[in-house]
PDB file of C-alpha atoms and ligand atoms in Angstrom:
ATOM      1  CA  MET T  58     150.679 251.508  26.175  1.00  0.00           C
ATOM      2  CA  GLY T  59     152.339 251.849  29.618  1.00  0.00           C
ATOM      3  CA  MET T  60     155.985 251.539  28.282  1.00  0.00           C
ATOM      4  CA  MET T  61     155.636 254.567  26.391  1.00  0.00           C
ATOM      5  CA  THR T  62     154.704 256.544  28.719  1.00  0.00           C
ATOM      6  CA  ALA T  63     157.542 255.255  30.857  1.00  0.00           C
ATOM      7  CA  MET T  64     159.462 256.036  28.253  1.00  0.00           C
ATOM      8  CA  THR T  65     158.813 259.267  27.524  1.00  0.00           C
ATOM      9  CA  GLY T  66     158.314 259.967  31.842  1.00  0.00           C
ATOM     10  CA  THR T  67     155.151 262.143  30.762  1.00  0.00           C
ATOM     11  CA  GLU T  68     152.963 259.684  32.802  1.00  0.00           C
ATOM     12  CA  ALA T  69     154.057 257.420  36.150  1.00  0.00           C
ATOM     13  CA  TRP T  70     154.444 253.306  35.517  1.00  0.00           C
ATOM     14  CA  THR T  71     153.956 251.899  38.907  1.00  0.00           C
ATOM     15  CA  VAL T  72     154.825 248.198  39.715  1.00  0.00           C
ATOM     16  CA  TRP T  73     151.770 247.098  39.210  1.00  0.00           C
ATOM     17  CA  ALA T  74     150.758 249.105  34.909  1.00  0.00           C
ATOM     18  CA  CYS T  75     154.856 247.469  34.336  1.00  0.00           C
ATOM     19  CA  LEU T  76     153.363 243.632  35.551  1.00  0.00           C
ATOM     20  CA  MET T  77     149.915 244.350  33.638  1.00  0.00           C
ATOM     21  CA  ASP T  78     151.450 245.384  30.489  1.00  0.00           C
ATOM     22  CA  ILE T  79     154.056 242.549  30.010  1.00  0.00           C
ATOM     23  CA  ARG T  80     150.915 239.770  30.384  1.00  0.00           C
ATOM     24  CA  THR T  81     149.301 241.836  27.712  1.00  0.00           C
ATOM     25  CA  ARG T  82     152.885 241.929  25.710  1.00  0.00           C
ATOM     26  CA  LEU T  83     153.667 238.433  26.175  1.00  0.00           C
ATOM     27  CA  ALA T  84     150.024 237.187  25.276  1.00  0.00           C
ATOM     28  CA  ALA T  85     150.053 239.075  22.247  1.00  0.00           C
ATOM     29  CA  ALA T  86     152.870 237.389  21.360  1.00  0.00           C
ATOM     30  CA  GLY T  87     151.321 234.211  22.123  1.00  0.00           C
ATOM     31  CA  ILE T  88     153.152 232.951  24.847  1.00  0.00           C
ATOM     32  CA  GLU T  89     150.976 230.695  26.999  1.00  0.00           C
ATOM     33  CA  SER T  90     152.520 231.334  30.212  1.00  0.00           C
ATOM     34  CA  GLY T  91     152.826 234.854  29.630  1.00  0.00           C
ATOM     35  CA  GLU T  92     151.228 235.690  33.670  1.00  0.00           C
ATOM     36  CA  GLN T  93     154.559 233.595  35.923  1.00  0.00           C
ATOM     37  CA  GLU T  94     156.724 234.296  32.690  1.00  0.00           C
ATOM     38  CA  ALA T  95     156.017 238.194  33.433  1.00  0.00           C
ATOM     39  CA  CYS T  96     156.517 237.817  37.177  1.00  0.00           C
ATOM     40  CA  TRP T  97     160.522 236.445  36.619  1.00  0.00           C
ATOM     41  CA  LEU T  98     161.194 238.774  34.427  1.00  0.00           C
ATOM     42  CA  MET T  99     160.411 241.543  36.580  1.00  0.00           C
ATOM     43  CA  GLU T 100     162.238 240.007  39.577  1.00  0.00           C
ATOM     44  CA  HIS T 101     165.198 238.664  37.536  1.00  0.00           C
ATOM     45  CA  ALA T 102     164.813 242.614  35.789  1.00  0.00           C
ATOM     46  CA  LEU T 103     164.386 244.886  39.086  1.00  0.00           C
ATOM     47  CA  GLY T 104     165.221 242.147  41.781  1.00  0.00           C
ATOM     48  CA  LEU T 105     161.189 242.028  43.044  1.00  0.00           C
ATOM     49  CA  SER T 106     160.530 239.344  44.254  1.00  0.00           C
ATOM     50  CA  ASN T 107     156.356 237.690  43.960  1.00  0.00           C
ATOM     51  CA  LEU T 108     155.583 239.520  47.232  1.00  0.00           C
ATOM     52  CA  THR T 109     157.642 242.547  46.348  1.00  0.00           C
ATOM     53  CA  GLN T 110     155.895 243.260  43.242  1.00  0.00           C
ATOM     54  CA  VAL T 111     152.470 243.006  45.637  1.00  0.00           C
ATOM     55  CA  LEU T 112     152.932 244.610  48.909  1.00  0.00           C
ATOM     56  CA  ASP T 113     155.103 247.425  46.382  1.00  0.00           C
ATOM     57  CA  ARG T 114     152.246 247.849  43.693  1.00  0.00           C
ATOM     58  CA  ASP T 115     151.918 251.337  43.471  1.00  0.00           C
ATOM     59  CA  ARG T 116     155.650 252.326  43.364  1.00  0.00           C
ATOM     60  CA  VAL T 117     156.420 253.835  40.553  1.00  0.00           C
ATOM     61  CA  LEU T 118     159.746 252.611  38.263  1.00  0.00           C
ATOM     62  CA  SER T 119     162.682 255.015  37.178  1.00  0.00           C
ATOM     63  CA  THR T 120     163.142 255.164  33.933  1.00  0.00           C
ATOM     64  CA  ARG T 121     166.078 252.772  34.267  1.00  0.00           C
ATOM     65  CA  GLU T 122     164.151 250.324  35.876  1.00  0.00           C
ATOM     66  CA  ALA T 123     161.610 250.830  33.162  1.00  0.00           C
ATOM     67  CA  GLU T 124     164.057 250.581  30.206  1.00  0.00           C
ATOM     68  CA  THR T 125     166.071 247.601  31.958  1.00  0.00           C
ATOM     69  CA  VAL T 126     162.408 245.098  32.031  1.00  0.00           C
ATOM     70  CA  GLN T 127     161.401 246.456  28.309  1.00  0.00           C
ATOM     71  CA  ALA T 128     164.587 245.440  27.016  1.00  0.00           C
ATOM     72  CA  LEU T 129     163.947 241.742  28.489  1.00  0.00           C
ATOM     73  CA  VAL T 130     160.660 241.343  27.389  1.00  0.00           C
ATOM     74  CA  ALA T 131     161.694 242.470  23.800  1.00  0.00           C
ATOM     75  CA  ARG T 132     163.600 239.653  23.861  1.00  0.00           C
ATOM     76  CA  ARG T 133     161.163 237.264  25.236  1.00  0.00           C
ATOM     77  CA  VAL T 134     158.295 238.461  22.559  1.00  0.00           C
ATOM     78  CA  SER T 135     160.786 238.114  19.972  1.00  0.00           C
ATOM     79  CA  ARG T 136     160.226 233.944  21.465  1.00  0.00           C
ATOM     80  CA  GLU T 137     164.346 234.315  22.833  1.00  0.00           C
ATOM     81  CA  PRO T 138     164.128 231.199  25.054  1.00  0.00           C
ATOM     82  CA  LEU T 139     162.798 232.250  29.063  1.00  0.00           C
ATOM     83  CA  GLN T 140     165.780 230.564  30.524  1.00  0.00           C
ATOM     84  CA  TYR T 141     168.438 232.717  28.742  1.00  0.00           C
ATOM     85  CA  LEU T 142     167.189 235.882  29.662  1.00  0.00           C
ATOM     86  CA  LEU T 143     167.143 234.018  32.705  1.00  0.00           C
ATOM     87  CA  GLY T 144     170.241 232.371  32.773  1.00  0.00           C
ATOM     88  CA  THR T 145     169.545 230.029  34.552  1.00  0.00           C
ATOM     89  CA  GLN T 146     167.382 226.564  33.973  1.00  0.00           C
ATOM     90  CA  GLU T 147     166.541 223.489  36.639  1.00  0.00           C
ATOM     91  CA  PHE T 148     168.010 220.080  36.360  1.00  0.00           C
ATOM     92  CA  CYS T 149     168.115 217.490  38.649  1.00  0.00           C
ATOM     93  CA  GLY T 150     167.598 219.059  41.203  1.00  0.00           C
ATOM     94  CA  ILE T 151     170.318 221.624  40.649  1.00  0.00           C
ATOM     95  CA  GLU T 152     170.602 224.929  39.107  1.00  0.00           C
ATOM     96  CA  PHE T 153     172.460 225.180  35.821  1.00  0.00           C
ATOM     97  CA  VAL T 154     174.028 228.533  33.926  1.00  0.00           C
ATOM     98  CA  VAL T 155     173.230 228.005  30.201  1.00  0.00           C
ATOM     99  CA  THR T 156     173.431 230.544  27.165  1.00  0.00           C
ATOM    100  CA  PRO T 157     172.541 230.168  23.761  1.00  0.00           C
ATOM    101  CA  ALA T 158     176.030 228.477  23.592  1.00  0.00           C
ATOM    102  CA  VAL T 159     174.259 225.358  25.252  1.00  0.00           C
ATOM    103  CA  LEU T 160     170.558 223.647  25.043  1.00  0.00           C
ATOM    104  CA  ILE T 161     168.674 223.956  27.190  1.00  0.00           C
ATOM    105  CA  PRO T 162     168.043 221.151  30.100  1.00  0.00           C
ATOM    106  CA  ARG T 163     165.332 219.461  29.705  1.00  0.00           C
ATOM    107  CA  PRO T 164     162.913 217.395  32.737  1.00  0.00           C
ATOM    108  CA  GLU T 165     163.138 214.554  30.134  1.00  0.00           C
ATOM    109  CA  THR T 166     166.769 214.259  30.043  1.00  0.00           C
ATOM    110  CA  GLU T 167     166.678 213.916  33.912  1.00  0.00           C
ATOM    111  CA  LEU T 168     165.778 210.105  32.906  1.00  0.00           C
ATOM    112  CA  LEU T 169     169.642 208.987  32.035  1.00  0.00           C
ATOM    113  CA  VAL T 170     170.631 210.480  35.210  1.00  0.00           C
ATOM    114  CA  GLU T 171     168.485 208.585  37.330  1.00  0.00           C
ATOM    115  CA  GLN T 172     169.902 205.157  35.929  1.00  0.00           C
ATOM    116  CA  VAL T 173     173.336 205.696  35.609  1.00  0.00           C
ATOM    117  CA  VAL T 174     173.006 206.662  39.491  1.00  0.00           C
ATOM    118  CA  ARG T 175     170.966 202.935  40.036  1.00  0.00           C
ATOM    119  CA  ARG T 176     173.509 201.123  38.001  1.00  0.00           C
ATOM    120  CA  ILE T 177     176.009 202.660  39.860  1.00  0.00           C
ATOM    121  CA  SER T 178     176.244 202.393  43.926  1.00  0.00           C
ATOM    122  CA  ALA T 179     177.659 205.159  46.424  1.00  0.00           C
ATOM    123  CA  GLU T 180     180.608 203.129  47.121  1.00  0.00           C
ATOM    124  CA  GLN T 181     181.137 201.782  43.602  1.00  0.00           C
ATOM    125  CA  ALA T 182     184.597 204.039  41.973  1.00  0.00           C
ATOM    126  CA  ALA T 183     183.122 203.752  38.061  1.00  0.00           C
ATOM    127  CA  THR T 184     184.722 204.961  35.078  1.00  0.00           C
ATOM    128  CA  VAL T 185     181.735 207.210  33.241  1.00  0.00           C
ATOM    129  CA  VAL T 186     181.874 209.325  29.962  1.00  0.00           C
ATOM    130  CA  ASP T 187     179.270 211.334  29.248  1.00  0.00           C
ATOM    131  CA  VAL T 188     179.509 211.956  25.680  1.00  0.00           C
ATOM    132  CA  CYS T 189     177.746 215.311  24.258  1.00  0.00           C
ATOM    133  CA  THR T 190     177.788 217.371  27.894  1.00  0.00           C
ATOM    134  CA  GLY T 191     177.063 220.732  26.429  1.00  0.00           C
ATOM    135  CA  SER T 192     176.029 222.542  29.816  1.00  0.00           C
ATOM    136  CA  GLY T 193     177.261 219.419  31.601  1.00  0.00           C
ATOM    137  CA  CYS T 194     174.192 218.800  33.333  1.00  0.00           C
ATOM    138  CA  ILE T 195     173.984 215.283  33.170  1.00  0.00           C
ATOM    139  CA  ALA T 196     178.325 215.027  33.977  1.00  0.00           C
ATOM    140  CA  VAL T 197     178.140 217.479  36.823  1.00  0.00           C
ATOM    141  CA  ALA T 198     174.473 215.860  38.336  1.00  0.00           C
ATOM    142  CA  LEU T 199     176.467 212.321  38.271  1.00  0.00           C
ATOM    143  CA  ALA T 200     179.745 213.642  40.302  1.00  0.00           C
ATOM    144  CA  GLN T 201     176.996 214.967  42.940  1.00  0.00           C
ATOM    145  CA  ARG T 202     175.475 211.888  43.552  1.00  0.00           C
ATOM    146  CA  ARG T 203     178.422 209.524  43.130  1.00  0.00           C
ATOM    147  CA  PRO T 204     181.542 210.909  45.106  1.00  0.00           C
ATOM    148  CA  ARG T 205     183.306 208.408  43.016  1.00  0.00           C
ATOM    149  CA  LEU T 206     182.942 207.980  40.357  1.00  0.00           C
ATOM    150  CA  ARG T 207     185.894 208.991  37.469  1.00  0.00           C
ATOM    151  CA  MET T 208     184.276 211.091  34.642  1.00  0.00           C
ATOM    152  CA  THR T 209     184.620 212.151  31.673  1.00  0.00           C
ATOM    153  CA  ALA T 210     182.788 214.642  29.601  1.00  0.00           C
ATOM    154  CA  THR T 211     183.210 215.475  26.032  1.00  0.00           C
ATOM    155  CA  ASP T 212     181.431 218.104  23.486  1.00  0.00           C
ATOM    156  CA  ILE T 213     182.167 218.702  19.825  1.00  0.00           C
ATOM    157  CA  SER T 214     181.376 223.078  21.282  1.00  0.00           C
ATOM    158  CA  ASP T 215     184.095 224.338  23.204  1.00  0.00           C
ATOM    159  CA  ALA T 216     181.974 227.111  23.838  1.00  0.00           C
ATOM    160  CA  ALA T 217     179.567 224.737  25.974  1.00  0.00           C
ATOM    161  CA  LEU T 218     182.316 223.548  27.579  1.00  0.00           C
ATOM    162  CA  THR T 219     183.124 226.688  29.159  1.00  0.00           C
ATOM    163  CA  ILE T 220     179.484 225.760  30.124  1.00  0.00           C
ATOM    164  CA  GLY T 221     179.728 223.286  31.573  1.00  0.00           C
ATOM    165  CA  LYS T 222     183.195 224.494  33.494  1.00  0.00           C
ATOM    166  CA  ASN T 223     181.972 226.295  34.419  1.00  0.00           C
ATOM    167  CA  ASN T 224     178.432 224.716  36.075  1.00  0.00           C
ATOM    168  CA  ALA T 225     181.152 222.061  37.657  1.00  0.00           C
ATOM    169  CA  CYS T 226     182.548 224.853  39.658  1.00  0.00           C
ATOM    170  CA  ARG T 227     179.523 226.318  40.829  1.00  0.00           C
ATOM    171  CA  GLN T 228     178.050 222.726  42.315  1.00  0.00           C
ATOM    172  CA  ALA T 229     181.942 222.092  43.397  1.00  0.00           C
ATOM    173  CA  VAL T 230     182.496 219.020  41.201  1.00  0.00           C
ATOM    174  CA  ALA T 231     184.961 220.872  38.970  1.00  0.00           C
ATOM    175  CA  ASP T 232     188.180 218.294  40.053  1.00  0.00           C
ATOM    176  CA  ARG T 233     186.313 215.194  39.705  1.00  0.00           C
ATOM    177  CA  ILE T 234     185.621 215.515  35.768  1.00  0.00           C
ATOM    178  CA  THR T 235     188.386 216.273  32.727  1.00  0.00           C
ATOM    179  CA  TRP T 236     186.649 217.726  28.993  1.00  0.00           C
ATOM    180  CA  LEU T 237     187.145 217.258  26.523  1.00  0.00           C
ATOM    181  CA  GLU T 238     186.739 218.822  23.257  1.00  0.00           C
ATOM    182  CA  GLY T 239     186.201 216.447  20.086  1.00  0.00           C
ATOM    183  CA  ASP T 240     183.708 214.473  18.652  1.00  0.00           C
ATOM    184  CA  LEU T 241     181.667 212.233  19.882  1.00  0.00           C
ATOM    185  CA  MET T 242     184.368 209.816  21.698  1.00  0.00           C
ATOM    186  CA  LYS T 243     187.398 210.793  20.081  1.00  0.00           C
ATOM    187  CA  PRO T 244     188.850 212.866  21.742  1.00  0.00           C
ATOM    188  CA  LEU T 245     189.215 209.398  24.340  1.00  0.00           C
ATOM    189  CA  ALA T 246     192.224 208.112  22.823  1.00  0.00           C
ATOM    190  CA  GLY T 247     195.273 208.003  24.266  1.00  0.00           C
ATOM    191  CA  ARG T 248     193.874 208.140  27.542  1.00  0.00           C
ATOM    192  CA  ASN T 249     194.144 204.314  28.360  1.00  0.00           C
ATOM    193  CA  LEU T 250     190.246 204.176  28.318  1.00  0.00           C
ATOM    194  CA  GLU T 251     189.918 201.719  26.003  1.00  0.00           C
ATOM    195  CA  SER T 252     187.701 198.403  27.076  1.00  0.00           C
ATOM    196  CA  SER T 253     187.749 200.814  30.876  1.00  0.00           C
ATOM    197  CA  VAL T 254     184.965 202.125  31.111  1.00  0.00           C
ATOM    198  CA  ASP T 255     181.560 201.303  33.498  1.00  0.00           C
ATOM    199  CA  VAL T 256     178.718 203.822  31.354  1.00  0.00           C
ATOM    200  CA  ILE T 257     178.591 205.532  28.472  1.00  0.00           C
ATOM    201  CA  VAL T 258     175.825 208.634  28.688  1.00  0.00           C
ATOM    202  CA  SER T 259     174.960 210.719  25.618  1.00  0.00           C
ATOM    203  CA  ASN T 260     172.238 213.019  25.177  1.00  0.00           C
ATOM    204  CA  PRO T 261     173.363 212.827  21.622  1.00  0.00           C
ATOM    205  CA  PRO T 262     171.603 215.739  18.518  1.00  0.00           C
ATOM    206  CA  TYR T 263     168.985 214.183  17.734  1.00  0.00           C
ATOM    207  CA  ILE T 264     166.485 216.231  14.679  1.00  0.00           C
ATOM    208  CA  SER T 265     166.437 215.100  11.407  1.00  0.00           C
ATOM    209  CA  GLU T 266     167.393 218.312   9.231  1.00  0.00           C
ATOM    210  CA  GLN T 267     163.545 218.517   7.879  1.00  0.00           C
ATOM    211  CA  ASP T 268     161.798 217.784  11.406  1.00  0.00           C
ATOM    212  CA  TRP T 269     164.381 221.048  12.844  1.00  0.00           C
ATOM    213  CA  ALA T 270     161.929 222.964  10.265  1.00  0.00           C
ATOM    214  CA  GLY T 271     158.791 222.586  12.059  1.00  0.00           C
ATOM    215  CA  LEU T 272     160.745 223.302  15.569  1.00  0.00           C
ATOM    216  CA  GLN T 273     159.091 226.608  17.776  1.00  0.00           C
ATOM    217  CA  PRO T 274     161.011 229.306  17.167  1.00  0.00           C
ATOM    218  CA  GLU T 275     162.382 229.679  21.018  1.00  0.00           C
ATOM    219  CA  VAL T 276     164.085 226.429  20.309  1.00  0.00           C
ATOM    220  CA  LYS T 277     164.911 226.350  16.408  1.00  0.00           C
ATOM    221  CA  GLU T 278     166.066 230.351  16.037  1.00  0.00           C
ATOM    222  CA  PHE T 279     167.820 230.492  19.292  1.00  0.00           C
ATOM    223  CA  GLU T 280     169.665 227.371  20.815  1.00  0.00           C
ATOM    224  CA  PRO T 281     172.406 225.873  18.785  1.00  0.00           C
ATOM    225  CA  ARG T 282     171.239 223.781  15.435  1.00  0.00           C
ATOM    226  CA  GLN T 283     174.747 222.200  16.542  1.00  0.00           C
ATOM    227  CA  ALA T 284     173.191 221.226  19.832  1.00  0.00           C
ATOM    228  CA  LEU T 285     170.389 219.982  18.034  1.00  0.00           C
ATOM    229  CA  VAL T 286     170.612 218.791  14.443  1.00  0.00           C
ATOM    230  CA  ALA T 287     172.150 215.460  13.463  1.00  0.00           C
ATOM    231  CA  GLY T 288     171.592 215.055  10.413  1.00  0.00           C
ATOM    232  CA  PRO T 289     168.990 213.727   7.046  1.00  0.00           C
ATOM    233  CA  ARG T 290     167.594 210.300   9.859  1.00  0.00           C
ATOM    234  CA  GLY T 291     167.737 211.970  13.519  1.00  0.00           C
ATOM    235  CA  THR T 292     169.734 208.753  14.277  1.00  0.00           C
ATOM    236  CA  GLU T 293     173.341 209.777  13.269  1.00  0.00           C
ATOM    237  CA  ARG T 294     175.516 210.474  15.865  1.00  0.00           C
ATOM    238  CA  HIS T 295     173.393 207.119  17.753  1.00  0.00           C
ATOM    239  CA  GLU T 296     175.070 205.000  14.881  1.00  0.00           C
ATOM    240  CA  GLY T 297     178.657 206.497  15.960  1.00  0.00           C
ATOM    241  CA  LEU T 298     178.380 206.361  19.947  1.00  0.00           C
ATOM    242  CA  LEU T 299     177.479 202.682  19.195  1.00  0.00           C
ATOM    243  CA  SER T 300     180.169 201.454  17.212  1.00  0.00           C
ATOM    244  CA  GLU T 301     183.087 204.165  18.949  1.00  0.00           C
ATOM    245  CA  ALA T 302     181.077 202.446  22.302  1.00  0.00           C
ATOM    246  CA  THR T 303     182.945 198.685  21.815  1.00  0.00           C
ATOM    247  CA  ARG T 304     186.677 200.458  22.191  1.00  0.00           C
ATOM    248  CA  TYR T 305     185.788 202.114  25.185  1.00  0.00           C
ATOM    249  CA  LEU T 306     182.893 199.502  27.823  1.00  0.00           C
ATOM    250  CA  VAL T 307     184.081 197.312  29.680  1.00  0.00           C
ATOM    251  CA  PRO T 308     182.437 193.718  28.645  1.00  0.00           C
ATOM    252  CA  GLY T 309     178.990 194.360  30.538  1.00  0.00           C
ATOM    253  CA  GLY T 310     179.319 198.405  30.591  1.00  0.00           C
ATOM    254  CA  ALA T 311     176.419 200.337  29.275  1.00  0.00           C
ATOM    255  CA  LEU T 312     175.807 202.423  26.632  1.00  0.00           C
ATOM    256  CA  MET T 313     172.838 204.573  28.085  1.00  0.00           C
ATOM    257  CA  MET T 314     171.613 207.159  24.984  1.00  0.00           C
ATOM    258  CA  GLU T 315     168.647 209.376  25.000  1.00  0.00           C
ATOM    259  CA  MET T 316     166.187 209.769  21.746  1.00  0.00           C
ATOM    260  CA  GLY T 317     163.813 211.240  19.985  1.00  0.00           C
ATOM    261  CA  ALA T 318     160.012 210.280  19.977  1.00  0.00           C
ATOM    262  CA  GLY T 319     159.772 207.837  17.263  1.00  0.00           C
ATOM    263  CA  GLN T 320     163.179 206.542  16.795  1.00  0.00           C
ATOM    264  CA  GLY T 321     162.901 203.501  18.953  1.00  0.00           C
ATOM    265  CA  PRO T 322     162.957 201.283  15.834  1.00  0.00           C
ATOM    266  CA  ALA T 323     165.478 202.625  13.529  1.00  0.00           C
ATOM    267  CA  VAL T 324     167.834 202.684  16.898  1.00  0.00           C
ATOM    268  CA  ARG T 325     167.193 198.905  17.801  1.00  0.00           C
ATOM    269  CA  GLN T 326     167.965 198.299  13.961  1.00  0.00           C
ATOM    270  CA  LEU T 327     171.308 200.474  14.230  1.00  0.00           C
ATOM    271  CA  ILE T 328     172.094 197.957  17.440  1.00  0.00           C
ATOM    272  CA  ASP T 329     171.265 194.666  15.599  1.00  0.00           C
ATOM    273  CA  ALA T 330     173.609 196.978  12.453  1.00  0.00           C
ATOM    274  CA  VAL T 331     176.918 197.181  14.638  1.00  0.00           C
ATOM    275  CA  GLY T 332     177.126 194.021  16.571  1.00  0.00           C
ATOM    276  CA  GLY T 333     178.253 193.341  20.933  1.00  0.00           C
ATOM    277  CA  TYR T 334     175.406 194.810  22.458  1.00  0.00           C
ATOM    278  CA  GLU T 335     172.645 192.334  24.093  1.00  0.00           C
ATOM    279  CA  SER T 336     169.952 193.322  27.128  1.00  0.00           C
ATOM    280  CA  VAL T 337     168.247 195.833  24.524  1.00  0.00           C
ATOM    281  CA  GLN T 338     166.175 197.672  27.254  1.00  0.00           C
ATOM    282  CA  VAL T 339     163.939 201.344  26.448  1.00  0.00           C
ATOM    283  CA  LEU T 340     162.423 203.904  28.930  1.00  0.00           C
ATOM    284  CA  CYS T 341     159.954 205.894  28.550  1.00  0.00           C
ATOM    285  CA  ASP T 342     159.447 209.502  29.755  1.00  0.00           C
ATOM    286  CA  ALA T 343     156.461 210.709  31.627  1.00  0.00           C
ATOM    287  CA  ALA T 344     155.001 211.788  28.608  1.00  0.00           C
ATOM    288  CA  GLY T 345     154.843 208.110  27.477  1.00  0.00           C
ATOM    289  CA  VAL T 346     157.375 208.001  24.786  1.00  0.00           C
ATOM    290  CA  GLU T 347     160.271 206.423  24.145  1.00  0.00           C
ATOM    291  CA  ARG T 348     162.756 208.174  25.182  1.00  0.00           C
ATOM    292  CA  VAL T 349     165.574 206.794  27.145  1.00  0.00           C
ATOM    293  CA  VAL T 350     167.653 203.314  24.897  1.00  0.00           C
ATOM    294  CA  ILE T 351     170.547 200.999  27.440  1.00  0.00           C
ATOM    295  CA  VAL T 352     172.723 198.381  25.868  1.00  0.00           C
ATOM    296  CA  GLU T 353     175.100 196.480  28.054  1.00  0.00           C
ATOM    297  CA  PHE T 354     178.056 195.349  25.728  1.00  0.00           C
ATOM    298  CA  VAL T 355     179.917 191.839  24.925  1.00  0.00           C
ATOM    299  CA  GLY T 356     181.848 192.447  22.780  1.00  0.00           C
ATOM    300  CA  LYS T 357     182.788 191.955  19.280  1.00  0.00           C
ATOM    301  CA  SER T 358     181.490 188.860  17.050  1.00  0.00           C
ATOM    302  CA  ARG T 359     182.989 188.297  13.840  1.00  0.00           C
TER     303      ARG T 359
HETATM  304  C1  SAM C 303     171.237 217.709  22.946  1.00  0.00           C
HETATM  305  S1  SAM C 303     172.080 218.561  22.932  1.00  0.00           S
HETATM  306  C2  SAM C 303     172.686 217.724  24.694  1.00  0.00           C
HETATM  307  C3  SAM C 303     173.480 218.057  26.283  1.00  0.00           C
HETATM  308  C4  SAM C 303     173.194 218.008  27.099  1.00  0.00           C
HETATM  309  N1  SAM C 303     173.397 216.545  27.785  1.00  0.00           N
HETATM  310  C5  SAM C 303     171.550 218.055  27.413  1.00  0.00           C
HETATM  311  O1  SAM C 303     172.010 217.030  28.032  1.00  0.00           O
HETATM  312  O2  SAM C 303     171.457 219.204  27.529  1.00  0.00           O
HETATM  313  C6  SAM C 303     174.385 218.000  22.459  1.00  0.00           C
HETATM  314  C7  SAM C 303     175.582 218.577  22.518  1.00  0.00           C
HETATM  315  O3  SAM C 303     176.220 217.716  21.430  1.00  0.00           O
HETATM  316  C8  SAM C 303     177.459 218.878  21.463  1.00  0.00           C
HETATM  317  N2  SAM C 303     177.475 217.900  19.577  1.00  0.00           N
HETATM  318  C9  SAM C 303     177.278 218.176  19.049  1.00  0.00           C
HETATM  319  N3  SAM C 303     177.376 217.043  17.520  1.00  0.00           N
HETATM  320  C10 SAM C 303     178.581 216.906  18.574  1.00  0.00           C
HETATM  321  C11 SAM C 303     179.878 215.747  17.610  1.00  0.00           C
HETATM  322  N4  SAM C 303     179.966 215.508  16.957  1.00  0.00           N
HETATM  323  N5  SAM C 303     180.680 215.199  19.130  1.00  0.00           N
HETATM  324  C12 SAM C 303     180.219 215.918  20.617  1.00  0.00           C
HETATM  325  N6  SAM C 303     179.408 216.625  20.558  1.00  0.00           N
HETATM  326  C13 SAM C 303     178.469 217.375  19.798  1.00  0.00           C
HETATM  327  C14 SAM C 303     177.135 219.416  21.212  1.00  0.00           C
HETATM  328  O4  SAM C 303     178.058 221.128  21.200  1.00  0.00           O
HETATM  329  C15 SAM C 303     175.724 219.824  22.177  1.00  0.00           C
HETATM  330  O5  SAM C 303     176.114 220.198  22.875  1.00  0.00           O
END
């Protein structure tokens, strides 16, 4: 109601009335964290901090302000992810630009960054490849934490690579990451990387086609399907990574992959089937779900 009166200009619509209206609309749309999101949307649309929203609560919004915030709220009510509206997501303490061209980085993926950092010291000039880089969150976080890394990032999506490069520029690590477009590790061919990569890290698509149908609307309708769905099984990209990595890993080098809930047994089977790996380690995320698998390359057994 507040929104309608503001739009027709027949009644003053204050900062506070606007905030309450947003909260009501978000709650009606089934958005659980609506109270917090209402503040963030107000801040993003109108440039009003949390404190100003309280101190200036009786200020009357202009028609233009009301329209700006209404447009944003309408997108959120249609279940577009908040991060695409705000344009950023924090990952490993860094603010990453996100658009609908890239998956929104998830907290559980920070496990991969932690594991690479554990394995490679600050002094080591190691070679690391981030396959399926998306927003570049893994590659950029690693380049920032390990200044001597030689980092390559690949993705099949040209639009995603543009966002990745932008994020690298924002963190002043652009000159330390090579960005390559193509399927998994195919773009590494001809770059003298055979048997010389210390760590290959990847958060590949790992949702099965069947599971994709049951995802929440924020994910299914707005995040890129190509970033989520791997195929009928969900583990198709893991299989590809395991077989292609044998060409690029140095003996003793590691392949670290994120996987979906319940995929542990299938991924273990793939590791055995592809061969050439040992020291299989599976790590759980904060929710206790098997999330990351790490294998070390020993060489192809024939
Ligand atoms: C799950 S997202 C991960 C993005 C980012 N690394 C992260 O952790 O947020 C997977 C990414 O893989 C890319 N991708 C999908 N299939 C691919 C393939 N066959 N080869 C390379 N990249 C692929 C998608 O474009 C998407 O950016």
